[in-house]
GROMACS .gro file of C-alpha atoms in nm:
model
  420
    1MET     CA    1  -0.677   2.841  -1.290
    2ARG     CA    2  -1.042   2.934  -1.252
    3ASP     CA    3  -1.115   3.257  -1.062
    4SER     CA    4  -1.385   3.095  -0.846
    5LEU     CA    5  -1.148   2.820  -0.739
    6ILE     CA    6  -0.887   3.077  -0.631
    7ARG     CA    7  -1.147   3.285  -0.447
    8ASN     CA    8  -1.272   2.980  -0.260
    9TYR     CA    9  -0.917   2.883  -0.172
   10GLU     CA   10  -0.826   3.229  -0.042
   11ALA     CA   11  -1.142   3.244   0.172
   12ALA     CA   12  -1.075   2.899   0.316
   13LYS     CA   13  -0.709   2.981   0.373
   14GLU     CA   14  -0.811   3.286   0.575
   15LEU     CA   15  -1.043   3.080   0.795
   16TYR     CA   16  -0.771   2.828   0.872
   17ALA     CA   17  -0.517   3.105   0.934
   18GLN     CA   18  -0.734   3.233   1.220
   19HIS     CA   19  -0.630   2.918   1.406
   20GLY     CA   20  -0.264   2.954   1.313
   21ILE     CA   21  -0.278   2.689   1.042
   22ASP     CA   22  -0.028   2.733   0.760
   23VAL     CA   23  -0.219   2.611   0.454
   24GLU     CA   24   0.067   2.669   0.212
   25GLY     CA   25   0.299   2.474   0.441
   26ALA     CA   26   0.048   2.189   0.449
   27LEU     CA   27   0.030   2.177   0.069
   28GLU     CA   28   0.407   2.177   0.043
   29ALA     CA   29   0.429   1.890   0.293
   30LEU     CA   30   0.161   1.695   0.105
   31SER     CA   31   0.348   1.734  -0.223
   32ARG     CA   32   0.646   1.552  -0.073
   33ILE     CA   33   0.448   1.242   0.027
   34ARG     CA   34   0.480   0.943  -0.204
   35ILE     CA   35   0.202   0.689  -0.193
   36SER     CA   36   0.298   0.341  -0.315
   37MET     CA   37   0.021   0.245  -0.557
   38HIS     CA   38  -0.019  -0.131  -0.593
   39CYS     CA   39   0.004  -0.271  -0.943
   40TRP     CA   40  -0.225  -0.569  -0.878
   41GLN     CA   41  -0.545  -0.363  -0.893
   42GLY     CA   42  -0.484  -0.335  -1.268
   43ASP     CA   43  -0.501  -0.704  -1.360
   44ASP     CA   44  -0.676  -0.878  -1.068
   45VAL     CA   45  -0.352  -1.017  -0.913
   46ARG     CA   46  -0.270  -1.240  -1.211
   47GLY     CA   47   0.079  -1.116  -1.297
   48PHE     CA   48   0.274  -1.220  -1.604
   49LEU     CA   49   0.477  -1.523  -1.495
   50ASN     CA   50   0.187  -1.762  -1.445
   51LYS     CA   51  -0.102  -1.621  -1.643
   52ASP     CA   52  -0.317  -1.933  -1.626
   53GLY     CA   53  -0.264  -2.003  -1.256
   54ALA     CA   54  -0.553  -1.973  -1.014
   55LEU     CA   55  -0.527  -1.741  -0.714
   56THR     CA   56  -0.445  -1.920  -0.389
   57GLY     CA   57  -0.335  -1.820  -0.042
   58GLY     CA   58  -0.672  -1.694   0.076
   59ILE     CA   59  -0.686  -1.434  -0.202
   60SER     CA   60  -0.999  -1.385  -0.410
   61VAL     CA   61  -1.092  -1.122  -0.670
   62THR     CA   62  -1.455  -1.081  -0.767
   63GLY     CA   63  -1.614  -0.910  -1.064
   64SER     CA   64  -1.562  -0.918  -1.439
   65TYR     CA   65  -1.536  -0.553  -1.541
   66PRO     CA   66  -1.399  -0.545  -1.896
   67GLY     CA   67  -1.051  -0.427  -1.982
   68ALA     CA   68  -0.809  -0.574  -1.729
   69ALA     CA   69  -0.446  -0.533  -1.831
   70ARG     CA   70  -0.306  -0.841  -2.007
   71THR     CA   71   0.055  -0.738  -2.061
   72PRO     CA   72   0.316  -0.526  -1.881
   73GLU     CA   73   0.274  -0.257  -2.146
   74GLU     CA   74  -0.102  -0.239  -2.089
   75LEU     CA   75  -0.055  -0.230  -1.712
   76ARG     CA   76   0.199   0.050  -1.736
   77GLY     CA   77  -0.036   0.243  -1.965
   78ASP     CA   78  -0.316   0.209  -1.711
   79LEU     CA   79  -0.085   0.320  -1.430
   80GLU     CA   80   0.021   0.625  -1.631
   81LYS     CA   81  -0.341   0.722  -1.684
   82ALA     CA   82  -0.415   0.686  -1.312
   83PHE     CA   83  -0.110   0.889  -1.209
   84SER     CA   84  -0.208   1.167  -1.451
   85LEU     CA   85  -0.524   1.214  -1.241
   86ILE     CA   86  -0.356   1.205  -0.899
   87PRO     CA   87  -0.166   1.506  -0.760
   88GLY     CA   88   0.202   1.454  -0.678
   89LYS     CA   89   0.474   1.204  -0.768
   90HIS     CA   90   0.441   0.859  -0.620
   91LYS     CA   91   0.560   0.497  -0.635
   92VAL     CA   92   0.443   0.167  -0.782
   93ASN     CA   93   0.432  -0.144  -0.568
   94LEU     CA   94   0.520  -0.456  -0.770
   95HIS     CA   95   0.477  -0.823  -0.687
   96ALA     CA   96   0.737  -1.067  -0.816
   97ILE     CA   97   0.489  -1.223  -1.061
   98TYR     CA   98   0.489  -0.897  -1.257
   99ALA     CA   99   0.833  -0.959  -1.408
  100ASP     CA  100   0.854  -0.826  -1.764
  101THR     CA  101   1.050  -1.096  -1.945
  102ASP     CA  102   1.014  -1.343  -2.231
  103GLU     CA  103   1.203  -1.605  -2.032
  104GLN     CA  104   1.041  -1.898  -1.857
  105VAL     CA  105   1.183  -1.829  -1.513
  106GLU     CA  106   1.098  -1.976  -1.174
  107LEU     CA  107   1.037  -1.755  -0.872
  108ASP     CA  108   1.355  -1.863  -0.698
  109LYS     CA  109   1.563  -1.773  -1.006
  110LEU     CA  110   1.437  -1.419  -1.059
  111GLU     CA  111   1.701  -1.150  -1.110
  112PRO     CA  112   1.704  -0.771  -1.149
  113ARG     CA  113   1.731  -0.806  -1.528
  114HIS     CA  114   1.378  -0.946  -1.536
  115TYR     CA  115   1.253  -0.605  -1.420
  116GLU     CA  116   1.471  -0.374  -1.628
  117LYS     CA  117   1.175  -0.251  -1.832
  118TRP     CA  118   0.993  -0.154  -1.513
  119VAL     CA  119   1.296   0.042  -1.395
  120ASP     CA  120   1.338   0.218  -1.730
  121TRP     CA  121   0.970   0.314  -1.723
  122ALA     CA  122   0.987   0.434  -1.362
  123LYS     CA  123   1.285   0.655  -1.450
  124GLN     CA  124   1.093   0.810  -1.739
  125GLN     CA  125   0.790   0.872  -1.519
  126GLY     CA  126   0.980   0.997  -1.214
  127LEU     CA  127   0.838   0.719  -0.998
  128GLY     CA  128   0.979   0.493  -0.728
  129LEU     CA  129   0.927   0.118  -0.705
  130ASP     CA  130   0.850  -0.107  -0.408
  131PHE     CA  131   0.854  -0.486  -0.420
  132ASN     CA  132   0.705  -0.807  -0.278
  133PRO     CA  133   0.799  -1.173  -0.314
  134THR     CA  134   0.497  -1.369  -0.440
  135CYS     CA  135   0.448  -1.658  -0.197
  136PHE     CA  136   0.112  -1.775  -0.332
  137SER     CA  137  -0.057  -1.902  -0.649
  138HIS     CA  138   0.220  -2.153  -0.712
  139GLU     CA  139   0.257  -2.530  -0.720
  140LYS     CA  140   0.482  -2.517  -0.414
  141SER     CA  141   0.227  -2.322  -0.209
  142LYS     CA  142  -0.083  -2.523  -0.295
  143ASP     CA  143  -0.100  -2.693   0.047
  144GLY     CA  144  -0.100  -2.356   0.223
  145PHE     CA  145   0.259  -2.342   0.349
  146THR     CA  146   0.573  -2.170   0.221
  147LEU     CA  147   0.848  -2.041   0.454
  148SER     CA  148   0.713  -2.253   0.739
  149HIS     CA  149   0.660  -2.568   0.531
  150PRO     CA  150   0.767  -2.891   0.707
  151ASP     CA  151   0.947  -3.005   0.390
  152PRO     CA  152   1.296  -2.846   0.387
  153ASP     CA  153   1.309  -2.857   0.005
  154VAL     CA  154   0.991  -2.653  -0.022
  155ARG     CA  155   1.119  -2.410   0.239
  156ARG     CA  156   1.443  -2.378   0.042
  157PHE     CA  157   1.250  -2.276  -0.270
  158TRP     CA  158   1.067  -1.997  -0.089
  159ILE     CA  159   1.375  -1.883   0.102
  160ASP     CA  160   1.562  -1.849  -0.226
  161HIS     CA  161   1.268  -1.663  -0.379
  162CYS     CA  162   1.259  -1.412  -0.093
  163LYS     CA  163   1.636  -1.366  -0.114
  164ALA     CA  164   1.603  -1.292  -0.485
  165ALA     CA  165   1.323  -1.045  -0.411
  166ARG     CA  166   1.544  -0.850  -0.169
  167ARG     CA  167   1.819  -0.820  -0.430
  168ILE     CA  168   1.565  -0.697  -0.684
  169GLY     CA  169   1.441  -0.441  -0.431
  170ALA     CA  170   1.796  -0.318  -0.375
  171TYR     CA  171   1.838  -0.289  -0.752
  172PHE     CA  172   1.524  -0.073  -0.770
  173GLY     CA  173   1.650   0.154  -0.494
  174GLU     CA  174   1.997   0.195  -0.644
  175GLN     CA  175   1.869   0.263  -0.995
  176LEU     CA  176   1.589   0.502  -0.900
  177GLY     CA  177   1.747   0.685  -0.608
  178GLN     CA  178   1.443   0.609  -0.394
  179THR     CA  179   1.450   0.346  -0.121
  180CYS     CA  180   1.254   0.034  -0.213
  181VAL     CA  181   1.048  -0.134   0.057
  182THR     CA  182   1.047  -0.511   0.004
  183ASN     CA  183   0.761  -0.662   0.200
  184VAL     CA  184   0.730  -1.031   0.292
  185TRP     CA  185   0.380  -1.175   0.334
  186ILE     CA  186   0.307  -1.548   0.335
  187PRO     CA  187  -0.028  -1.733   0.347
  188ASP     CA  188   0.086  -2.014   0.580
  189GLY     CA  189  -0.173  -2.152   0.819
  190PHE     CA  190  -0.426  -2.421   0.907
  191LYS     CA  191  -0.796  -2.432   0.828
  192ASP     CA  192  -0.868  -2.609   1.157
  193ASN     CA  193  -0.704  -2.599   1.498
  194PRO     CA  194  -0.348  -2.735   1.493
  195VAL     CA  195  -0.190  -2.954   1.760
  196ASP     CA  196   0.149  -2.781   1.736
  197ARG     CA  197   0.145  -2.403   1.706
  198ILE     CA  198   0.507  -2.336   1.788
  199ALA     CA  199   0.689  -2.561   1.538
  200PRO     CA  200   0.566  -2.378   1.225
  201ARG     CA  201   0.659  -2.046   1.384
  202LEU     CA  202   1.003  -2.175   1.469
  203ARG     CA  203   1.048  -2.281   1.106
  204LEU     CA  204   0.927  -1.941   0.988
  205LYS     CA  205   1.171  -1.763   1.218
  206GLU     CA  206   1.461  -1.974   1.093
  207SER     CA  207   1.359  -1.916   0.731
  208LEU     CA  208   1.335  -1.541   0.781
  209ASP     CA  209   1.673  -1.536   0.951
  210GLU     CA  210   1.822  -1.690   0.639
  211VAL     CA  211   1.626  -1.466   0.404
  212PHE     CA  212   1.757  -1.154   0.579
  213ALA     CA  213   2.112  -1.281   0.637
  214GLU     CA  214   2.254  -1.093   0.338
  215GLU     CA  215   2.324  -0.734   0.433
  216LEU     CA  216   2.188  -0.484   0.182
  217ASN     CA  217   2.233  -0.110   0.174
  218PRO     CA  218   1.933   0.034   0.365
  219SER     CA  219   1.942   0.338   0.139
  220TYR     CA  220   1.842   0.104  -0.142
  221ASN     CA  221   1.625  -0.158   0.029
  222LEU     CA  222   1.425  -0.176   0.350
  223ASP     CA  223   1.272  -0.506   0.461
  224ALA     CA  224   0.918  -0.535   0.595
  225VAL     CA  225   0.715  -0.824   0.737
  226GLU     CA  226   0.335  -0.845   0.721
  227SER     CA  227   0.094  -1.032   0.945
  228LYS     CA  228  -0.260  -1.152   0.891
  229LEU     CA  229  -0.542  -1.259   1.121
  230PHE     CA  230  -0.680  -1.530   0.894
  231GLY     CA  231  -0.744  -1.617   0.533
  232LEU     CA  232  -0.951  -1.862   0.332
  233GLY     CA  233  -0.791  -2.193   0.417
  234SER     CA  234  -0.619  -2.058   0.729
  235GLU     CA  235  -0.920  -1.964   0.939
  236ALA     CA  236  -0.800  -2.130   1.259
  237TYR     CA  237  -0.430  -2.049   1.269
  238VAL     CA  238  -0.192  -1.821   1.081
  239VAL     CA  239   0.179  -1.882   1.131
  240GLY     CA  240   0.277  -1.519   1.071
  241SER     CA  241   0.048  -1.357   1.324
  242HIS     CA  242   0.069  -0.996   1.438
  243GLU     CA  243   0.240  -1.099   1.760
  244PHE     CA  244   0.494  -1.309   1.570
  245TYR     CA  245   0.591  -1.033   1.327
  246MET     CA  246   0.583  -0.758   1.586
  247GLY     CA  247   0.835  -0.954   1.790
  248TYR     CA  248   1.043  -1.048   1.489
  249GLY     CA  249   1.040  -0.698   1.344
  250ILE     CA  250   1.140  -0.526   1.666
  251GLN     CA  251   1.410  -0.784   1.744
  252ASN     CA  252   1.559  -0.769   1.394
  253ASP     CA  253   1.498  -0.403   1.305
  254LYS     CA  254   1.254  -0.471   1.022
  255LEU     CA  255   0.961  -0.257   0.919
  256ILE     CA  256   0.636  -0.398   1.052
  257CYS     CA  257   0.355  -0.381   0.799
  258LEU     CA  258   0.012  -0.289   0.929
  259ASP     CA  259  -0.260  -0.382   0.679
  260ALA     CA  260  -0.599  -0.229   0.753
  261GLY     CA  261  -0.776  -0.557   0.679
  262HIS     CA  262  -0.551  -0.799   0.864
  263TYR     CA  263  -0.695  -0.768   1.213
  264HIS     CA  264  -1.006  -0.850   1.409
  265PRO     CA  265  -1.307  -0.644   1.293
  266THR     CA  266  -1.301  -0.448   1.620
  267GLU     CA  267  -0.932  -0.352   1.576
  268VAL     CA  268  -0.805  -0.055   1.378
  269ILE     CA  269  -0.449   0.013   1.270
  270SER     CA  270  -0.476   0.384   1.349
  271ASN     CA  271  -0.469   0.294   1.718
  272LYS     CA  272  -0.152   0.085   1.676
  273LEU     CA  273   0.066   0.349   1.512
  274SER     CA  274   0.165   0.551   1.818
  275SER     CA  275   0.269   0.241   2.012
  276LEU     CA  276   0.458   0.073   1.732
  277ALA     CA  277   0.640   0.393   1.641
  278LEU     CA  278   0.805   0.405   1.983
  279PHE     CA  279   0.985   0.075   1.931
  280THR     CA  280   1.059   0.056   1.558
  281SER     CA  281   1.271   0.248   1.311
  282GLY     CA  282   0.986   0.258   1.060
  283ILE     CA  283   0.639   0.136   0.971
  284LEU     CA  284   0.483   0.013   0.648
  285LEU     CA  285   0.112   0.073   0.597
  286HIS     CA  286  -0.112  -0.118   0.360
  287VAL     CA  287  -0.415   0.106   0.340
  288SER     CA  288  -0.721  -0.096   0.245
  289ARG     CA  289  -1.089  -0.116   0.340
  290PRO     CA  290  -1.207  -0.438   0.499
  291MET     CA  291  -1.574  -0.525   0.478
  292ARG     CA  292  -1.670  -0.807   0.716
  293TRP     CA  293  -1.331  -0.970   0.654
  294ASP     CA  294  -1.005  -0.895   0.474
  295SER     CA  295  -1.183  -0.819   0.149
  296ASP     CA  296  -0.958  -0.537   0.024
  297HIS     CA  297  -1.223  -0.294  -0.095
  298VAL     CA  298  -1.128   0.033  -0.264
  299VAL     CA  299  -1.023   0.289  -0.004
  300THR     CA  300  -1.289   0.545   0.078
  301LEU     CA  301  -1.261   0.858   0.289
  302ASP     CA  302  -1.412   0.682   0.590
  303ASP     CA  303  -1.357   0.740   0.961
  304GLU     CA  304  -1.064   0.498   0.986
  305LEU     CA  305  -0.877   0.648   0.691
  306ILE     CA  306  -0.922   0.995   0.840
  307GLU     CA  307  -0.799   0.865   1.176
  308ILE     CA  308  -0.492   0.706   1.013
  309GLY     CA  309  -0.411   1.044   0.858
  310ARG     CA  310  -0.452   1.217   1.193
  311GLU     CA  311  -0.226   0.972   1.374
  312LEU     CA  312   0.047   1.010   1.113
  313VAL     CA  313   0.032   1.390   1.123
  314ARG     CA  314  -0.029   1.447   1.494
  315GLY     CA  315   0.234   1.193   1.594
  316GLU     CA  316   0.482   1.335   1.341
  317LEU     CA  317   0.519   0.989   1.193
  318LEU     CA  318   0.521   1.070   0.823
  319ASP     CA  319   0.899   1.062   0.796
  320LYS     CA  320   0.918   0.705   0.930
  321THR     CA  321   0.603   0.564   0.768
  322HIS     CA  322   0.583   0.416   0.420
  323ILE     CA  323   0.227   0.440   0.290
  324GLY     CA  324   0.106   0.186   0.035
  325LEU     CA  325  -0.232   0.079  -0.097
  326ASP     CA  326  -0.366  -0.276  -0.111
  327PHE     CA  327  -0.705  -0.340  -0.268
  328PHE     CA  328  -0.841  -0.512  -0.576
  329ASP     CA  329  -1.191  -0.477  -0.716
  330ALA     CA  330  -1.278  -0.627  -1.054
  331SER     CA  331  -1.638  -0.505  -1.038
  332ILE     CA  332  -1.549  -0.145  -1.130
  333ASN     CA  333  -1.315   0.033  -1.369
  334ARG     CA  334  -0.968  -0.055  -1.243
  335VAL     CA  335  -0.809   0.280  -1.328
  336ALA     CA  336  -1.089   0.458  -1.143
  337ALA     CA  337  -1.028   0.234  -0.840
  338TRP     CA  338  -0.665   0.348  -0.823
  339VAL     CA  339  -0.762   0.713  -0.859
  340ILE     CA  340  -1.034   0.698  -0.594
  341GLY     CA  341  -0.817   0.515  -0.343
  342THR     CA  342  -0.503   0.725  -0.389
  343ARG     CA  343  -0.680   1.060  -0.394
  344ASN     CA  344  -0.871   0.963  -0.080
  345THR     CA  345  -0.551   0.870   0.100
  346LEU     CA  346  -0.401   1.208   0.012
  347LYS     CA  347  -0.723   1.382   0.120
  348ALA     CA  348  -0.705   1.215   0.461
  349LEU     CA  349  -0.349   1.337   0.508
  350LEU     CA  350  -0.437   1.692   0.400
  351ARG     CA  351  -0.737   1.702   0.631
  352ALA     CA  352  -0.513   1.603   0.918
  353MET     CA  353  -0.261   1.873   0.828
  354LEU     CA  354  -0.540   2.131   0.843
  355ASP     CA  355  -0.656   2.038   1.193
  356PRO     CA  356  -0.584   2.287   1.477
  357VAL     CA  357  -0.348   2.039   1.641
  358ASP     CA  358  -0.171   2.288   1.867
  359ALA     CA  359  -0.499   2.421   2.006
  360LEU     CA  360  -0.633   2.069   2.054
  361ARG     CA  361  -0.318   1.958   2.237
  362LYS     CA  362  -0.328   2.263   2.462
  363ALA     CA  363  -0.691   2.203   2.553
  364GLU     CA  364  -0.621   1.838   2.625
  365LEU     CA  365  -0.322   1.910   2.847
  366GLU     CA  366  -0.528   2.163   3.042
  367GLY     CA  367  -0.812   1.914   3.088
  368ASP     CA  368  -1.042   2.128   2.875
  369TYR     CA  369  -1.216   1.841   2.702
  370THR     CA  370  -1.510   2.063   2.610
  371THR     CA  371  -1.291   2.275   2.383
  372ARG     CA  372  -1.122   1.963   2.248
  373LEU     CA  373  -1.453   1.812   2.140
  374ALA     CA  374  -1.601   2.140   2.018
  375LEU     CA  375  -1.305   2.225   1.794
  376THR     CA  376  -1.281   1.870   1.661
  377GLU     CA  377  -1.646   1.876   1.559
  378GLU     CA  378  -1.651   2.227   1.416
  379PHE     CA  379  -1.350   2.159   1.196
  380LYS     CA  380  -1.536   1.875   1.029
  381SER     CA  381  -1.736   2.138   0.838
  382TYR     CA  382  -1.445   2.371   0.762
  383PRO     CA  383  -1.389   2.423   0.386
  384PHE     CA  384  -1.126   2.154   0.340
  385GLY     CA  385  -1.263   2.084  -0.010
  386ALA     CA  386  -1.164   2.429  -0.134
  387ILE     CA  387  -0.804   2.364  -0.028
  388TRP     CA  388  -0.802   2.021  -0.195
  389ASP     CA  389  -0.951   2.161  -0.519
  390TYR     CA  390  -0.685   2.431  -0.534
  391TYR     CA  391  -0.410   2.177  -0.468
  392CYS     CA  392  -0.530   1.953  -0.751
  393ALA     CA  393  -0.546   2.245  -0.992
  394ARG     CA  394  -0.202   2.367  -0.889
  395MET     CA  395  -0.059   2.019  -0.940
  396GLY     CA  396  -0.211   2.001  -1.288
  397VAL     CA  397  -0.468   1.726  -1.229
  398PRO     CA  398  -0.849   1.739  -1.260
  399VAL     CA  399  -1.052   1.908  -0.988
  400ARG     CA  400  -1.325   1.713  -0.809
  401GLU     CA  401  -1.503   1.454  -1.021
  402GLU     CA  402  -1.367   1.598  -1.347
  403TRP     CA  403  -1.119   1.309  -1.353
  404LEU     CA  404  -1.401   1.061  -1.413
  405ALA     CA  405  -1.461   1.199  -1.764
  406GLU     CA  406  -1.098   1.123  -1.850
  407VAL     CA  407  -1.132   0.769  -1.720
  408ARG     CA  408  -1.449   0.719  -1.927
  409ALA     CA  409  -1.274   0.849  -2.238
  410TYR     CA  410  -0.979   0.614  -2.170
  411GLU     CA  411  -1.226   0.330  -2.124
  412GLN     CA  412  -1.387   0.399  -2.461
  413GLN     CA  413  -1.063   0.457  -2.652
  414VAL     CA  414  -0.824   0.200  -2.500
  415LEU     CA  415  -1.002  -0.081  -2.319
  416PRO     CA  416  -1.220  -0.212  -2.607
  417GLY     CA  417  -0.906  -0.334  -2.785
  418ARG     CA  418  -0.846  -0.578  -2.499
  419LEU     CA  419  -1.175  -0.758  -2.546
  420THR     CA  420  -1.093  -0.918  -2.881
   0.00000   0.00000   0.00000
């Protein structure tokens, strides 16, 4: 480790220690956090079951950066490269369409064996796996409805698919010794104002009740439900709204997924965490960066990401919160997108761990809002970067922007073979 890096770290550590902040304890806590990195950044949400199918369900990926993964092997190689540049051990979040099989298999017939290669790989890499049923980009979802579809035969297809997904999630958890979070999101909704808002929600509730009827070991699989404000084709009404899933999740003890892009532009999920945590056994986060709408931009170290980190740390919510990423950008190098987003999420958590929380709480309780504001502002220029650099070096990954050179080398050595 470079002498200058250690000197900078020791000097920064001493500054933080003056406020009673245990830097080593913070780094140890950070090393235990597992971010669930989404696989679909690597191939633009195409998957491997329906390679020629167009994206539907209000999902759109823009850009044509060369070198998207075309096979499970290529995707796993890209993930390995990304993880080699990110400190810590983490998880991979799979969608059902990423099955690694030579069979022609429908979504409602998927089984754990279709993902054995993913499990073998995760074991070798020391990674966990999370899972999602894929309720979009399919012939039976083309009219914009799945679990709330008025046709019982179509509903049956999607119910059976979600049931299969839960069993696959439990298989991941049992095999890997890390609980799998299986998250249900559906695109159901109307482009224009509906006459009947309650009937689709009643059908969705009944479908979910059947999906979750089978009891699975919560050590292996945890269920989550995810809302959305609107999507392309469901601008006026979304069946699975925040209010619907908040009620359903609390009533049925399911994780409620908060996606940073799934709310009104004036809402932020950081402000929802403390309330939701009081009434649920756990929370799932999909950390993304909306820009004007749910556009899933690569996560940057912006104010909202920093505030999410603060809420998780200050509210002592890390043990009950599952943190995942959800963005897809085909206009930049896809491996770099993963690295930027995941490292930024870890940075936000570390920054929060290095805040003088005890002093800030004391000032707030005493009504000393001057001290609260002064300390908050002064700590923005404390040498957090020196602590992060040391952590990266200690964890055996590149420091600062050094990782970009490795991505460029990977781009030159590996990606050109995918263009032929």
